[in-house]
Structure formats: structure tokens, C-alpha cells
XYZ file of N, CA and C in Angstrom:
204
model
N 0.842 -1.170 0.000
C 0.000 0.000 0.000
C 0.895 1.244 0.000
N 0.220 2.207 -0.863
C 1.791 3.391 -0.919
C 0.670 4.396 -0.459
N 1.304 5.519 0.212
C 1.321 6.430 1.463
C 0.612 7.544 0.106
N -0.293 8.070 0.717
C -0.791 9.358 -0.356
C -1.026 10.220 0.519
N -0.698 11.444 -0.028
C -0.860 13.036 0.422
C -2.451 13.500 0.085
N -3.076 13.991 1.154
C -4.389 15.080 0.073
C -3.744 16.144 0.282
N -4.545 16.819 -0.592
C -4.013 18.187 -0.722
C -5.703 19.006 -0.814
N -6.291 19.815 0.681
C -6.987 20.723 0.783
C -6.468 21.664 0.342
N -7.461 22.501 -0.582
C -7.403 24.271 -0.793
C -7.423 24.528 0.632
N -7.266 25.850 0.525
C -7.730 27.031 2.268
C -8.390 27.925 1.011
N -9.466 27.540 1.666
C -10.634 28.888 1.757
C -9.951 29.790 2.095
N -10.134 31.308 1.115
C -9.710 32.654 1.704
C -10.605 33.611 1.425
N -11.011 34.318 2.492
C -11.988 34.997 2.546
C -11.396 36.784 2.694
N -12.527 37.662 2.094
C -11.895 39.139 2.365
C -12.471 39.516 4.097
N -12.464 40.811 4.269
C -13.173 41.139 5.552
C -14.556 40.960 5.259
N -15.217 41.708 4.533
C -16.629 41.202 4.447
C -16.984 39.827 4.393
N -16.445 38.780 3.324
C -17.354 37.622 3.276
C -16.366 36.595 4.728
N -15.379 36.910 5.348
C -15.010 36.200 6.611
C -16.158 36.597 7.929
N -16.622 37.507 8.137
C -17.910 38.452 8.860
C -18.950 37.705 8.122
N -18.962 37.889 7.186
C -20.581 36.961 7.154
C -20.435 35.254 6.983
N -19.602 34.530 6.607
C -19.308 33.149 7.208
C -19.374 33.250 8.491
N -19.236 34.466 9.642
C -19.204 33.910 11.350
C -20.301 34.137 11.781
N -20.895 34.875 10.707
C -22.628 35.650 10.825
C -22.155 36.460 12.205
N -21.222 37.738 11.673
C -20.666 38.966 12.633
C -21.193 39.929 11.935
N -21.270 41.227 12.922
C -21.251 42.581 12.083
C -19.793 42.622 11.761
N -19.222 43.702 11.095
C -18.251 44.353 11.375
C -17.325 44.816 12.180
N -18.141 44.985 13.110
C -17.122 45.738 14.467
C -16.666 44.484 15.294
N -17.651 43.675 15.315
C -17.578 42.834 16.505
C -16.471 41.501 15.538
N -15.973 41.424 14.626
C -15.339 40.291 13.294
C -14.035 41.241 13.591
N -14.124 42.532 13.302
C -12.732 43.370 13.968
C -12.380 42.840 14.963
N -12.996 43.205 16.270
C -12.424 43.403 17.844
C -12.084 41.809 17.862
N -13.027 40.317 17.459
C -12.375 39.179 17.777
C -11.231 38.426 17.166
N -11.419 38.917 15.705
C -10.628 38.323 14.555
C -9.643 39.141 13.359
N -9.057 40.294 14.148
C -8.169 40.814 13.571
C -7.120 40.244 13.847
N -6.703 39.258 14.835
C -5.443 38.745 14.817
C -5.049 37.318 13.754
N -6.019 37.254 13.022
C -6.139 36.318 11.618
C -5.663 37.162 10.572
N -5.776 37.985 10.768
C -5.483 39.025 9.074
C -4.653 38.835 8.527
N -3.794 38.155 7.453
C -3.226 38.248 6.452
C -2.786 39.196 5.796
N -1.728 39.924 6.026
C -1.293 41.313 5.231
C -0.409 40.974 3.810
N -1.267 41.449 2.740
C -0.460 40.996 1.348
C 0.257 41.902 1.105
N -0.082 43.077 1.483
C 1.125 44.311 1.099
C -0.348 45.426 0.498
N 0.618 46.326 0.784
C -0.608 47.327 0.400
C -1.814 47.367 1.795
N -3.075 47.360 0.949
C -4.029 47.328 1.628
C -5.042 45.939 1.452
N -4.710 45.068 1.057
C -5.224 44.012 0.909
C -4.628 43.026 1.689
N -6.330 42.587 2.890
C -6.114 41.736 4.019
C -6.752 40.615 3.334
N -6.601 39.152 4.217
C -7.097 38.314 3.334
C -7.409 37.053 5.047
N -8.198 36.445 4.697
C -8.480 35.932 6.233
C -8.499 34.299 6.054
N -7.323 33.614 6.270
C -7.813 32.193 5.999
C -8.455 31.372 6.961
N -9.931 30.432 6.110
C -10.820 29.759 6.692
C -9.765 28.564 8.100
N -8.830 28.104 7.808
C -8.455 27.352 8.945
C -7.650 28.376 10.131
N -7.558 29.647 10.235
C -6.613 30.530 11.065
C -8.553 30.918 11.608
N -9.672 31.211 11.207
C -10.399 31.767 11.306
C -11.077 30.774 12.689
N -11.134 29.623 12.039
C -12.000 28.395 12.952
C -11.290 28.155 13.919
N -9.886 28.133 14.059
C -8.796 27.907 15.490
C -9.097 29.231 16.357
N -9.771 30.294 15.990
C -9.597 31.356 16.503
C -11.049 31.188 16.938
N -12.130 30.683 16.467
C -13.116 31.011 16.733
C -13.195 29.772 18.124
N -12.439 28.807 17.707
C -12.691 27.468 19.182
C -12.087 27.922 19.948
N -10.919 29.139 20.323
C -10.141 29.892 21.219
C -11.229 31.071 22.054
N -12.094 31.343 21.137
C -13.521 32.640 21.650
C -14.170 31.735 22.160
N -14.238 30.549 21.543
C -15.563 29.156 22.257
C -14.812 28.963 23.912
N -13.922 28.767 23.907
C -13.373 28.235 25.190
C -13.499 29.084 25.829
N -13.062 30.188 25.984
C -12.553 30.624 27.084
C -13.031 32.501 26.548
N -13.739 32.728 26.488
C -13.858 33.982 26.096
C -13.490 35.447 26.675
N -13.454 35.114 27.970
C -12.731 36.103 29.255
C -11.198 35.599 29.086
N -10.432 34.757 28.326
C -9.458 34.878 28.765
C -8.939 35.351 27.026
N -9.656 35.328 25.947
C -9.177 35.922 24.951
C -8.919 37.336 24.503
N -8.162 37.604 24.320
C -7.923 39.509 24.309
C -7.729 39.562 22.682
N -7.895 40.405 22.127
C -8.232 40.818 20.759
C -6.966 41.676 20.537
């Protein structure tokens, strides 16, 4: 039997459609999940779906102990 790799895409989302995948406003997708942001240079942020969901089970746990 020989050993195989998958290979998942990552979902990448902008600020708007990462806020509406968490079903957030705006402000509140800022204050929890700006430490996901992706800086490409310039002004284009980019938010990947697996940095997004580790962050969101980090708000699930423990929400008083997460700081933004």
C-alpha cells in the first residue's frame, strides 16, 4: 500500500465575506478576529478559513481569557 498526500485548498476569505461566514457585524469580526489578518502588502487583508475556525474554538473556550 503506498502512502498518499491530500491536498486541501484554504478557503480565503476578504473582511466582508469572513464576517458573514461567522454571521458577525463588522465591528464585533474586527475586535475578535483581527489577529487572523493576512497582510499581502498594500491594503489588501485576506483571512484564511483554517486561522479563522482555530480562533473562533479559542472565543468558544474561554472567552474572558481571549484579548483581541
Amino acid at each position: 500500500m503506498t502512502d498518499r498526500k491530500v491536498v486541501v485548498e484554504e478557503e480565503i476569505f476578504d473582511r466582508q465575506e469572513a464576517a458573514r461566514y461567522l454571521k458577525l457585524g463588522a465591528d464585533k469580526f474586527d475586535k475578535l478576529y483581527r489577529v487572523c489578518a493576512d497582510y499581502q502588502g498594500g491594503k489588501t487583508v485576506t483571512y484564511k478559513k483554517s486561522k479563522l475556525l482555530d480562533r473562533y474554538d479559542q472565543v468558544c473556550e474561554s472567552p474572558r481569557e481571549v484579548s483581541a
